[in-house]
PDB file of C-alpha atoms and ligand atoms in Angstrom:
ATOM      1  CA  MET A 998      -6.963   1.227  17.217  1.00 81.00           C
ATOM      2  CA  ARG A 999     -10.899   1.548  18.960  1.00 87.00           C
ATOM      3  CA  ARG A1000     -12.577  -0.551  15.638  1.00 90.00           C
ATOM      4  CA  GLU A1001     -10.520  -3.019  16.563  1.00 91.00           C
ATOM      5  CA  ILE A1002     -11.708  -3.726  19.814  1.00 94.00           C
ATOM      6  CA  LYS A1003     -15.477  -3.137  18.372  1.00 96.00           C
ATOM      7  CA  TRP A1004     -16.324  -6.801  19.092  1.00 95.00           C
ATOM      8  CA  SER A1005     -15.825  -6.334  22.941  1.00 95.00           C
ATOM      9  CA  ALA A1006     -18.156  -4.543  25.152  1.00 92.00           C
ATOM     10  CA  TYR A1007     -15.175  -3.926  27.143  1.00 93.00           C
ATOM     11  CA  ARG A1008     -13.817  -1.192  25.787  1.00 92.00           C
ATOM     12  CA  LYS A1009     -10.464  -0.982  27.612  1.00 94.00           C
ATOM     13  CA  VAL A1010      -6.628  -2.561  26.209  1.00 95.00           C
ATOM     14  CA  PRO A1011      -5.000  -4.998  27.175  1.00 96.00           C
ATOM     15  CA  ILE A1012      -7.961  -8.135  26.467  1.00 97.00           C
ATOM     16  CA  LEU A1013      -6.536 -11.390  26.164  1.00 97.00           C
ATOM     17  CA  MET A1014      -8.238 -13.960  24.714  1.00 96.00           C
ATOM     18  CA  VAL A1015      -8.153 -17.727  25.418  1.00 95.00           C
ATOM     19  CA  ASP A1016      -8.783 -19.864  23.147  1.00 92.00           C
ATOM     20  CA  GLU A1017     -11.389 -17.723  21.714  1.00 90.00           C
ATOM     21  CA  HIS A1018     -13.785 -17.334  23.593  1.00 92.00           C
ATOM     22  CA  LEU A1019     -12.728 -16.834  27.371  1.00 96.00           C
ATOM     23  CA  GLN A1020     -11.850 -13.077  27.597  1.00 97.00           C
ATOM     24  CA  LEU A1021      -9.837 -11.522  30.162  1.00 97.00           C
ATOM     25  CA  ASN A1022     -10.231  -8.065  30.731  1.00 97.00           C
ATOM     26  CA  ASP A1023      -7.592  -5.354  32.294  1.00 97.00           C
ATOM     27  CA  SER A1024      -3.851  -5.566  32.856  1.00 97.00           C
ATOM     28  CA  SER A1025      -4.073  -6.947  37.263  1.00 97.00           C
ATOM     29  CA  VAL A1026      -6.472  -9.278  36.411  1.00 98.00           C
ATOM     30  CA  ILE A1027      -4.826 -10.836  33.580  1.00 98.00           C
ATOM     31  CA  ILE A1028      -1.657 -10.982  35.516  1.00 97.00           C
ATOM     32  CA  SER A1029      -2.932 -12.331  38.236  1.00 98.00           C
ATOM     33  CA  SER A1030      -5.262 -15.160  36.903  1.00 97.00           C
ATOM     34  CA  LEU A1031      -2.060 -15.847  34.808  1.00 96.00           C
ATOM     35  CA  LYS A1032       0.128 -16.314  37.726  1.00 96.00           C
ATOM     36  CA  THR A1033      -2.978 -18.530  39.443  1.00 97.00           C
ATOM     37  CA  TYR A1034      -3.369 -20.906  36.582  1.00 96.00           C
ATOM     38  CA  VAL A1035       0.779 -20.969  35.989  1.00 94.00           C
ATOM     39  CA  VAL A1036       1.405 -21.935  40.042  1.00 94.00           C
ATOM     40  CA  SER A1037      -2.226 -23.468  40.994  1.00 92.00           C
ATOM     41  CA  LYS A1038      -1.813 -26.739  38.743  1.00 82.00           C
ATOM     42  CA  GLY A1039      -5.343 -27.621  37.968  1.00 84.00           C
ATOM     43  CA  SER A1040      -7.330 -25.591  37.847  1.00 91.00           C
ATOM     44  CA  SER A1041      -8.958 -23.925  34.743  1.00 95.00           C
ATOM     45  CA  LEU A1042      -8.109 -20.689  33.475  1.00 96.00           C
ATOM     46  CA  SER A1043     -12.492 -20.024  33.559  1.00 96.00           C
ATOM     47  CA  ASP A1044     -12.880 -21.016  37.359  1.00 96.00           C
ATOM     48  CA  ILE A1045     -10.137 -19.214  38.298  1.00 97.00           C
ATOM     49  CA  LEU A1046     -11.492 -15.743  36.328  1.00 97.00           C
ATOM     50  CA  ARG A1047     -14.785 -16.647  38.799  1.00 97.00           C
ATOM     51  CA  CYS A1048     -12.820 -15.358  41.218  1.00 97.00           C
ATOM     52  CA  TYR A1049     -12.059 -11.475  39.794  1.00 98.00           C
ATOM     53  CA  PRO A1050     -15.434 -10.767  39.365  1.00 97.00           C
ATOM     54  CA  GLU A1051     -16.444  -7.317  37.722  1.00 96.00           C
ATOM     55  CA  MET A1052     -18.269  -4.295  39.285  1.00 95.00           C
ATOM     56  CA  LYS A1053     -19.928  -1.576  37.085  1.00 95.00           C
ATOM     57  CA  SER A1054     -19.936   1.670  38.824  1.00 95.00           C
ATOM     58  CA  VAL A1055     -21.081   5.725  37.971  1.00 95.00           C
ATOM     59  CA  ASN A1056     -18.265   7.785  39.126  1.00 92.00           C
ATOM     60  CA  ASP A1057     -18.041  11.082  40.236  1.00 90.00           C
ATOM     61  CA  SER A1058     -18.616  12.400  36.629  1.00 89.00           C
ATOM     62  CA  GLY A1059     -20.915  10.314  35.968  1.00 94.00           C
ATOM     63  CA  LYS A1060     -19.284   8.183  33.700  1.00 93.00           C
ATOM     64  CA  GLU A1061     -19.600   4.088  34.122  1.00 92.00           C
ATOM     65  CA  VAL A1062     -16.326   2.521  34.733  1.00 91.00           C
ATOM     66  CA  THR A1063     -15.628  -1.494  34.986  1.00 93.00           C
ATOM     67  CA  GLU A1064     -13.187  -2.565  37.823  1.00 94.00           C
ATOM     68  CA  TYR A1065     -12.842  -5.802  39.393  1.00 97.00           C
ATOM     69  CA  ASN A1066     -12.919  -7.594  42.543  1.00 95.00           C
ATOM     70  CA  ASN A1067      -9.260  -9.086  44.572  1.00 97.00           C
ATOM     71  CA  LYS A1068      -7.638  -8.100  40.973  1.00 98.00           C
ATOM     72  CA  TYR A1069      -4.312  -8.131  43.242  1.00 98.00           C
ATOM     73  CA  TRP A1070      -4.600 -11.801  44.947  1.00 98.00           C
ATOM     74  CA  LEU A1071      -4.033 -14.201  43.846  1.00 97.00           C
ATOM     75  CA  MET A1072      -5.864 -17.662  44.283  1.00 97.00           C
ATOM     76  CA  LEU A1073      -3.791 -20.450  45.643  1.00 96.00           C
ATOM     77  CA  SER A1074      -3.970 -23.079  48.119  1.00 95.00           C
ATOM     78  CA  GLN A1075      -2.174 -22.303  51.630  1.00 95.00           C
ATOM     79  CA  ASP A1076       1.053 -24.283  50.555  1.00 95.00           C
ATOM     80  CA  GLU A1077       1.043 -22.336  47.337  1.00 96.00           C
ATOM     81  CA  THR A1078       0.311 -19.222  49.062  1.00 96.00           C
ATOM     82  CA  ALA A1079       4.044 -20.538  50.961  1.00 96.00           C
ATOM     83  CA  ALA A1080       5.739 -21.207  48.320  1.00 95.00           C
ATOM     84  CA  VAL A1081       5.167 -17.942  46.469  1.00 95.00           C
ATOM     85  CA  TYR A1082       5.502 -15.584  49.114  1.00 96.00           C
ATOM     86  CA  PRO A1083       7.998 -17.469  51.911  1.00 93.00           C
ATOM     87  CA  ASP A1084       8.765 -14.322  53.353  1.00 92.00           C
ATOM     88  CA  LYS A1085       6.298 -12.995  56.004  1.00 91.00           C
ATOM     89  CA  GLY A1086       4.911  -9.970  54.661  1.00 96.00           C
ATOM     90  CA  SER A1087       6.001 -10.185  51.402  1.00 97.00           C
ATOM     91  CA  GLN A1088       1.997 -10.696  49.811  1.00 97.00           C
ATOM     92  CA  LYS A1089       0.873  -8.149  51.283  1.00 98.00           C
ATOM     93  CA  GLU A1090       4.001  -5.804  49.767  1.00 98.00           C
ATOM     94  CA  GLU A1091       3.369  -7.195  46.513  1.00 98.00           C
ATOM     95  CA  MET A1092       0.121  -6.310  46.763  1.00 98.00           C
ATOM     96  CA  LYS A1093       0.876  -2.649  48.011  1.00 98.00           C
ATOM     97  CA  TRP A1094       3.247  -1.903  45.237  1.00 98.00           C
ATOM     98  CA  ARG A1095       0.717  -2.959  42.394  1.00 98.00           C
ATOM     99  CA  GLN A1096      -2.124  -1.224  43.581  1.00 98.00           C
ATOM    100  CA  TRP A1097       0.973   1.804  43.891  1.00 98.00           C
ATOM    101  CA  ALA A1098       1.421   1.430  40.414  1.00 98.00           C
ATOM    102  CA  ASP A1099      -2.114   1.142  39.105  1.00 97.00           C
ATOM    103  CA  ASP A1100      -3.031   4.341  41.254  1.00 97.00           C
ATOM    104  CA  TRP A1101      -0.177   6.600  40.620  1.00 98.00           C
ATOM    105  CA  LEU A1102       2.836   5.760  38.684  1.00 98.00           C
ATOM    106  CA  VAL A1103       0.537   5.279  35.772  1.00 98.00           C
ATOM    107  CA  HIS A1104      -0.838   8.442  35.564  1.00 98.00           C
ATOM    108  CA  LEU A1105       2.910  10.336  35.873  1.00 98.00           C
ATOM    109  CA  ILE A1106       3.364   9.288  32.764  1.00 98.00           C
ATOM    110  CA  SER A1107       1.076  11.095  29.622  1.00 98.00           C
ATOM    111  CA  PRO A1108       2.356  14.411  31.610  1.00 98.00           C
ATOM    112  CA  ASN A1109       5.987  13.834  31.384  1.00 98.00           C
ATOM    113  CA  VAL A1110       6.095  12.279  27.969  1.00 98.00           C
ATOM    114  CA  TYR A1111       3.231  15.387  26.000  1.00 98.00           C
ATOM    115  CA  ARG A1112       4.832  17.543  29.008  1.00 98.00           C
ATOM    116  CA  SER A1113       5.685  19.984  25.940  1.00 97.00           C
ATOM    117  CA  THR A1114       4.384  20.365  22.813  1.00 97.00           C
ATOM    118  CA  GLY A1115       7.845  19.124  21.532  1.00 97.00           C
ATOM    119  CA  GLU A1116       7.801  16.011  23.666  1.00 98.00           C
ATOM    120  CA  ALA A1117       4.186  15.520  22.551  1.00 98.00           C
ATOM    121  CA  LEU A1118       5.270  15.019  18.830  1.00 98.00           C
ATOM    122  CA  ALA A1119       8.210  12.867  19.317  1.00 97.00           C
ATOM    123  CA  SER A1120       5.877  10.505  21.556  1.00 97.00           C
ATOM    124  CA  PHE A1121       3.402  10.585  18.772  1.00 97.00           C
ATOM    125  CA  ASP A1122       6.066  10.029  16.172  1.00 96.00           C
ATOM    126  CA  TYR A1123       7.401   7.154  17.696  1.00 94.00           C
ATOM    127  CA  ILE A1124       3.328   5.442  18.856  1.00 93.00           C
ATOM    128  CA  VAL A1125       2.566   6.300  14.916  1.00 95.00           C
ATOM    129  CA  ARG A1126       5.927   4.893  13.603  1.00 93.00           C
ATOM    130  CA  GLU A1127       5.361   1.101  15.624  1.00 90.00           C
ATOM    131  CA  GLY A1128       1.516   1.163  15.254  1.00 88.00           C
ATOM    132  CA  LYS A1129      -0.439  -0.024  12.368  1.00 88.00           C
ATOM    133  CA  PHE A1130      -1.154   3.563   9.998  1.00 92.00           C
ATOM    134  CA  GLY A1131      -1.658   4.406   6.762  1.00 93.00           C
ATOM    135  CA  THR A1132       0.378   7.779   5.306  1.00 94.00           C
ATOM    136  CA  LEU A1133      -2.488  10.133   5.886  1.00 95.00           C
ATOM    137  CA  GLU A1134      -4.085   8.226   8.975  1.00 94.00           C
ATOM    138  CA  GLY A1135      -0.877   8.371  10.281  1.00 96.00           C
ATOM    139  CA  TRP A1136       0.596  11.799   9.822  1.00 96.00           C
ATOM    140  CA  PHE A1137      -3.076  13.131  10.721  1.00 95.00           C
ATOM    141  CA  ALA A1138      -2.892  11.200  14.378  1.00 95.00           C
ATOM    142  CA  LYS A1139       0.520  12.479  15.066  1.00 97.00           C
ATOM    143  CA  TYR A1140      -0.288  15.887  14.532  1.00 97.00           C
ATOM    144  CA  VAL A1141      -3.891  15.965  16.001  1.00 97.00           C
ATOM    145  CA  GLY A1142      -3.314  13.397  18.283  1.00 96.00           C
ATOM    146  CA  ALA A1143       0.132  15.125  19.805  1.00 98.00           C
ATOM    147  CA  ALA A1144      -2.299  18.661  20.180  1.00 98.00           C
ATOM    148  CA  ALA A1145      -4.635  16.887  22.042  1.00 97.00           C
ATOM    149  CA  MET A1146      -2.573  14.483  24.262  1.00 97.00           C
ATOM    150  CA  PHE A1147      -0.911  17.403  25.374  1.00 98.00           C
ATOM    151  CA  VAL A1148      -4.347  19.040  26.283  1.00 98.00           C
ATOM    152  CA  ILE A1149      -5.452  16.060  28.099  1.00 97.00           C
ATOM    153  CA  ALA A1150      -2.279  16.205  29.783  1.00 98.00           C
ATOM    154  CA  LYS A1151      -1.997  19.128  31.270  1.00 97.00           C
ATOM    155  CA  ARG A1152      -5.714  18.335  32.834  1.00 97.00           C
ATOM    156  CA  LEU A1153      -4.286  14.938  34.009  1.00 97.00           C
ATOM    157  CA  LYS A1154      -1.600  16.715  35.674  1.00 97.00           C
ATOM    158  CA  SER A1155      -4.555  18.582  37.751  1.00 97.00           C
ATOM    159  CA  ARG A1156      -6.200  15.808  38.535  1.00 95.00           C
ATOM    160  CA  HIS A1157      -3.756  14.139  39.551  1.00 97.00           C
ATOM    161  CA  ASN A1158      -2.424  16.909  41.598  1.00 97.00           C
ATOM    162  CA  LEU A1159       1.146  16.573  40.229  1.00 98.00           C
ATOM    163  CA  GLN A1160       3.550  18.989  41.090  1.00 97.00           C
ATOM    164  CA  ASP A1161       4.297  22.184  38.174  1.00 97.00           C
ATOM    165  CA  ASP A1162       7.430  19.926  36.972  1.00 98.00           C
ATOM    166  CA  VAL A1163       5.991  16.841  36.333  1.00 98.00           C
ATOM    167  CA  ARG A1164       9.666  14.984  36.274  1.00 98.00           C
ATOM    168  CA  GLN A1165       9.545  15.805  39.877  1.00 98.00           C
ATOM    169  CA  ASP A1166       6.950  13.515  41.000  1.00 98.00           C
ATOM    170  CA  LEU A1167       8.638  10.825  38.302  1.00 98.00           C
ATOM    171  CA  TYR A1168      11.661  10.686  39.680  1.00 98.00           C
ATOM    172  CA  LYS A1169      10.545  10.838  43.570  1.00 98.00           C
ATOM    173  CA  ALA A1170       8.020   8.114  42.405  1.00 98.00           C
ATOM    174  CA  VAL A1171      11.233   5.681  41.235  1.00 98.00           C
ATOM    175  CA  ASN A1172      13.208   7.045  43.950  1.00 98.00           C
ATOM    176  CA  ASN A1173      10.226   5.414  46.719  1.00 98.00           C
ATOM    177  CA  TRP A1174      10.295   2.604  44.801  1.00 98.00           C
ATOM    178  CA  VAL A1175      13.761   1.592  44.607  1.00 98.00           C
ATOM    179  CA  ALA A1176      14.757   2.728  48.382  1.00 98.00           C
ATOM    180  CA  ALA A1177      10.912   0.581  49.090  1.00 98.00           C
ATOM    181  CA  ILE A1178      13.500  -2.798  47.682  1.00 98.00           C
ATOM    182  CA  GLY A1179      16.346  -1.267  49.774  1.00 98.00           C
ATOM    183  CA  LYS A1180      20.165  -2.411  49.027  1.00 97.00           C
ATOM    184  CA  LYS A1181      19.347  -6.076  50.302  1.00 96.00           C
ATOM    185  CA  ARG A1182      17.530  -7.206  47.997  1.00 97.00           C
ATOM    186  CA  LYS A1183      18.310  -7.571  43.651  1.00 97.00           C
ATOM    187  CA  PHE A1184      14.457  -7.393  42.885  1.00 97.00           C
ATOM    188  CA  MET A1185      11.214  -6.436  45.234  1.00 97.00           C
ATOM    189  CA  GLY A1186      10.552 -10.476  44.561  1.00 96.00           C
ATOM    190  CA  GLY A1187      14.298 -11.232  45.878  1.00 96.00           C
ATOM    191  CA  GLU A1188      16.363 -13.173  43.870  1.00 95.00           C
ATOM    192  CA  GLN A1189      13.340 -12.692  41.311  1.00 94.00           C
ATOM    193  CA  PRO A1190      11.135 -10.623  40.371  1.00 96.00           C
ATOM    194  CA  ASN A1191       7.478 -11.101  41.847  1.00 96.00           C
ATOM    195  CA  LEU A1192       4.350  -8.817  40.237  1.00 97.00           C
ATOM    196  CA  ALA A1193       4.992  -5.707  41.855  1.00 98.00           C
ATOM    197  CA  ASP A1194       8.235  -5.474  39.875  1.00 98.00           C
ATOM    198  CA  LEU A1195       7.141  -6.643  37.085  1.00 97.00           C
ATOM    199  CA  ALA A1196       3.757  -4.093  37.193  1.00 98.00           C
ATOM    200  CA  VAL A1197       6.402  -0.945  37.423  1.00 98.00           C
ATOM    201  CA  PHE A1198       8.828  -2.046  35.058  1.00 98.00           C
ATOM    202  CA  GLY A1199       5.851  -2.537  32.691  1.00 98.00           C
ATOM    203  CA  VAL A1200       4.278   1.464  33.253  1.00 98.00           C
ATOM    204  CA  LEU A1201       7.984   2.571  33.201  1.00 98.00           C
ATOM    205  CA  ARG A1202       9.047   0.819  29.469  1.00 97.00           C
ATOM    206  CA  VAL A1203       6.133   2.328  27.793  1.00 95.00           C
ATOM    207  CA  MET A1204       8.612   5.809  27.582  1.00 97.00           C
ATOM    208  CA  GLU A1205      11.719   4.207  26.656  1.00 96.00           C
ATOM    209  CA  GLY A1206      12.673   5.566  23.584  1.00 94.00           C
ATOM    210  CA  LEU A1207      11.459   9.289  24.621  1.00 96.00           C
ATOM    211  CA  GLN A1208      13.024  12.527  26.425  1.00 97.00           C
ATOM    212  CA  ALA A1209      11.028  11.375  29.938  1.00 98.00           C
ATOM    213  CA  PHE A1210      12.779   8.351  29.925  1.00 98.00           C
ATOM    214  CA  ASP A1211      16.741   9.528  29.962  1.00 98.00           C
ATOM    215  CA  ASP A1212      15.745  11.776  31.893  1.00 98.00           C
ATOM    216  CA  MET A1213      14.304   9.352  34.370  1.00 98.00           C
ATOM    217  CA  MET A1214      17.181   7.062  34.564  1.00 98.00           C
ATOM    218  CA  ALA A1215      20.085   9.980  34.027  1.00 98.00           C
ATOM    219  CA  ASN A1216      18.461  11.023  37.523  1.00 98.00           C
ATOM    220  CA  THR A1217      17.734   8.597  39.590  1.00 98.00           C
ATOM    221  CA  LYS A1218      18.656   5.653  41.469  1.00 98.00           C
ATOM    222  CA  VAL A1219      16.277   3.289  39.193  1.00 98.00           C
ATOM    223  CA  LYS A1220      19.001   2.345  36.300  1.00 98.00           C
ATOM    224  CA  PRO A1221      20.225  -0.954  37.854  1.00 98.00           C
ATOM    225  CA  TRP A1222      16.973  -2.197  39.202  1.00 98.00           C
ATOM    226  CA  TYR A1223      15.440  -1.546  35.493  1.00 98.00           C
ATOM    227  CA  ARG A1224      18.188  -3.222  33.627  1.00 98.00           C
ATOM    228  CA  ARG A1225      18.251  -6.353  35.988  1.00 98.00           C
ATOM    229  CA  MET A1226      14.278  -6.812  35.034  1.00 98.00           C
ATOM    230  CA  GLU A1227      15.338  -6.275  31.640  1.00 98.00           C
ATOM    231  CA  SER A1228      17.347  -9.145  31.631  1.00 97.00           C
ATOM    232  CA  ALA A1229      15.344 -10.937  34.264  1.00 97.00           C
ATOM    233  CA  THR A1230      11.840 -10.612  31.374  1.00 95.00           C
ATOM    234  CA  ARG A1231      14.368 -11.722  28.631  1.00 95.00           C
ATOM    235  CA  ASN A1232      15.537 -14.936  29.469  1.00 91.00           C
ATOM    236  CA  HIS A1233      11.717 -15.680  31.481  1.00 86.00           C
ATOM    237  CA  ASP A1234      12.987 -15.254  35.062  1.00 80.00           C
ATOM    238  CA  GLY A1235       9.640 -15.156  36.899  1.00 72.00           C
ATOM    239  CA  LEU A1236       8.525 -18.533  35.646  1.00 73.00           C
ATOM    240  CA  SER A1237      11.481 -20.016  37.643  1.00 67.00           C
ATOM    241  CA  GLN A1238       9.463 -18.320  40.915  1.00 59.00           C
ATOM    242  CA  SER A1239       6.537 -19.344  40.150  1.00 60.00           C
ATOM    243  CA  SER A1240       6.971 -23.510  39.462  1.00 53.00           C
ATOM    244  CA  ARG A1241       8.994 -23.623  42.205  1.00 42.00           C
TER     245      ARG A1241
HETATM  246  N1  GSH B 322      -7.374  -0.619  34.843  1.00 70.21           N
HETATM  247  C1  GSH B 322      -7.024  -1.079  33.454  1.00 70.21           C
HETATM  248  C2  GSH B 322      -6.475   0.284  32.689  1.00 70.21           C
HETATM  249  C3  GSH B 322      -7.113   0.031  31.101  1.00 70.21           C
HETATM  250  C4  GSH B 322      -6.904   1.029  30.270  1.00 70.21           C
HETATM  251  O1  GSH B 322      -7.141   2.268  30.967  1.00 70.21           O
HETATM  252  N2  GSH B 322      -6.457   0.888  29.106  1.00 70.21           N
HETATM  253  C5  GSH B 322      -6.547   2.245  28.083  1.00 70.21           C
HETATM  254  C6  GSH B 322      -5.639   2.045  27.211  1.00 70.21           C
HETATM  255  S1  GSH B 322      -3.622   2.481  27.904  1.00 70.21           S
HETATM  256  C7  GSH B 322      -7.554   1.873  27.507  1.00 70.21           C
HETATM  257  O2  GSH B 322      -8.204   1.272  26.763  1.00 70.21           O
HETATM  258  N3  GSH B 322      -8.427   3.579  27.207  1.00 70.21           N
HETATM  259  C8  GSH B 322      -9.503   3.662  26.270  1.00 70.21           C
HETATM  260  C9  GSH B 322     -11.046   3.899  27.108  1.00 70.21           C
HETATM  261  O3  GSH B 322     -10.695   4.013  28.405  1.00 70.21           O
HETATM  262  O4  GSH B 322     -12.051   4.280  26.518  1.00 70.21           O
HETATM  263  C10 GSH B 322      -6.286  -1.952  33.179  1.00 70.21           C
HETATM  264  O5  GSH B 322      -4.515  -2.190  33.664  1.00 70.21           O
HETATM  265  O6  GSH B 322      -5.964  -2.630  32.100  1.00 70.21           O
END
């Protein structure tokens, strides 16, 4: 809830607090700094965080936006880089697809999960069930929220130039992702997921339990990779890649 992050000047989630004083903003900055921290023994998180400086600017609609420099880049020595990215081109490929997840894939979610009034209500029913809402507040959030997001989703659909049938963009996106991994690899990271696998999985996972997710599983080739990601994240398989 917005009131839960009143204490923060940065107004979005996620925010990660470390030892009650170090504040990490933005999911990609959080992931890149934690991965750097795990791989490069010796540097402190606050030193690492200085490598991802904040940039404030004003966008086309006059709104102040915050971005972070280098957010897809890991701050590693040459040896560490060689250990994390043994294959040629794998570092660039990981960055490219992490950016794709942030700049394209994520924008397909709202138009898809709030596509119809029925789907918008189902999405909010799920949000209210999982969130911390009082009875009346929950009821209000469900109906007002669903109506608002139904309208907003249409606006987002046109802002990001989605097709009329928004499912087609979703199907195409995940099929492109699966094609980029190819048949020879389990994950984009090879035998273990890399940060691009993690970013794409993170985006798709928010649709679980909703019709858009079931449609995507039934109509695309993403399912085998998705199931492998579920098991890899459950078993913390990414850790073996980090501490190689
Ligand atoms: N690039 C940011 C985006 C974060 C973001 O947009 N979060 C949404 C919720 S998913 C939010 O907090 N929106 C509130 C707002 O924009 O005021 C990230 O990856 O962390």
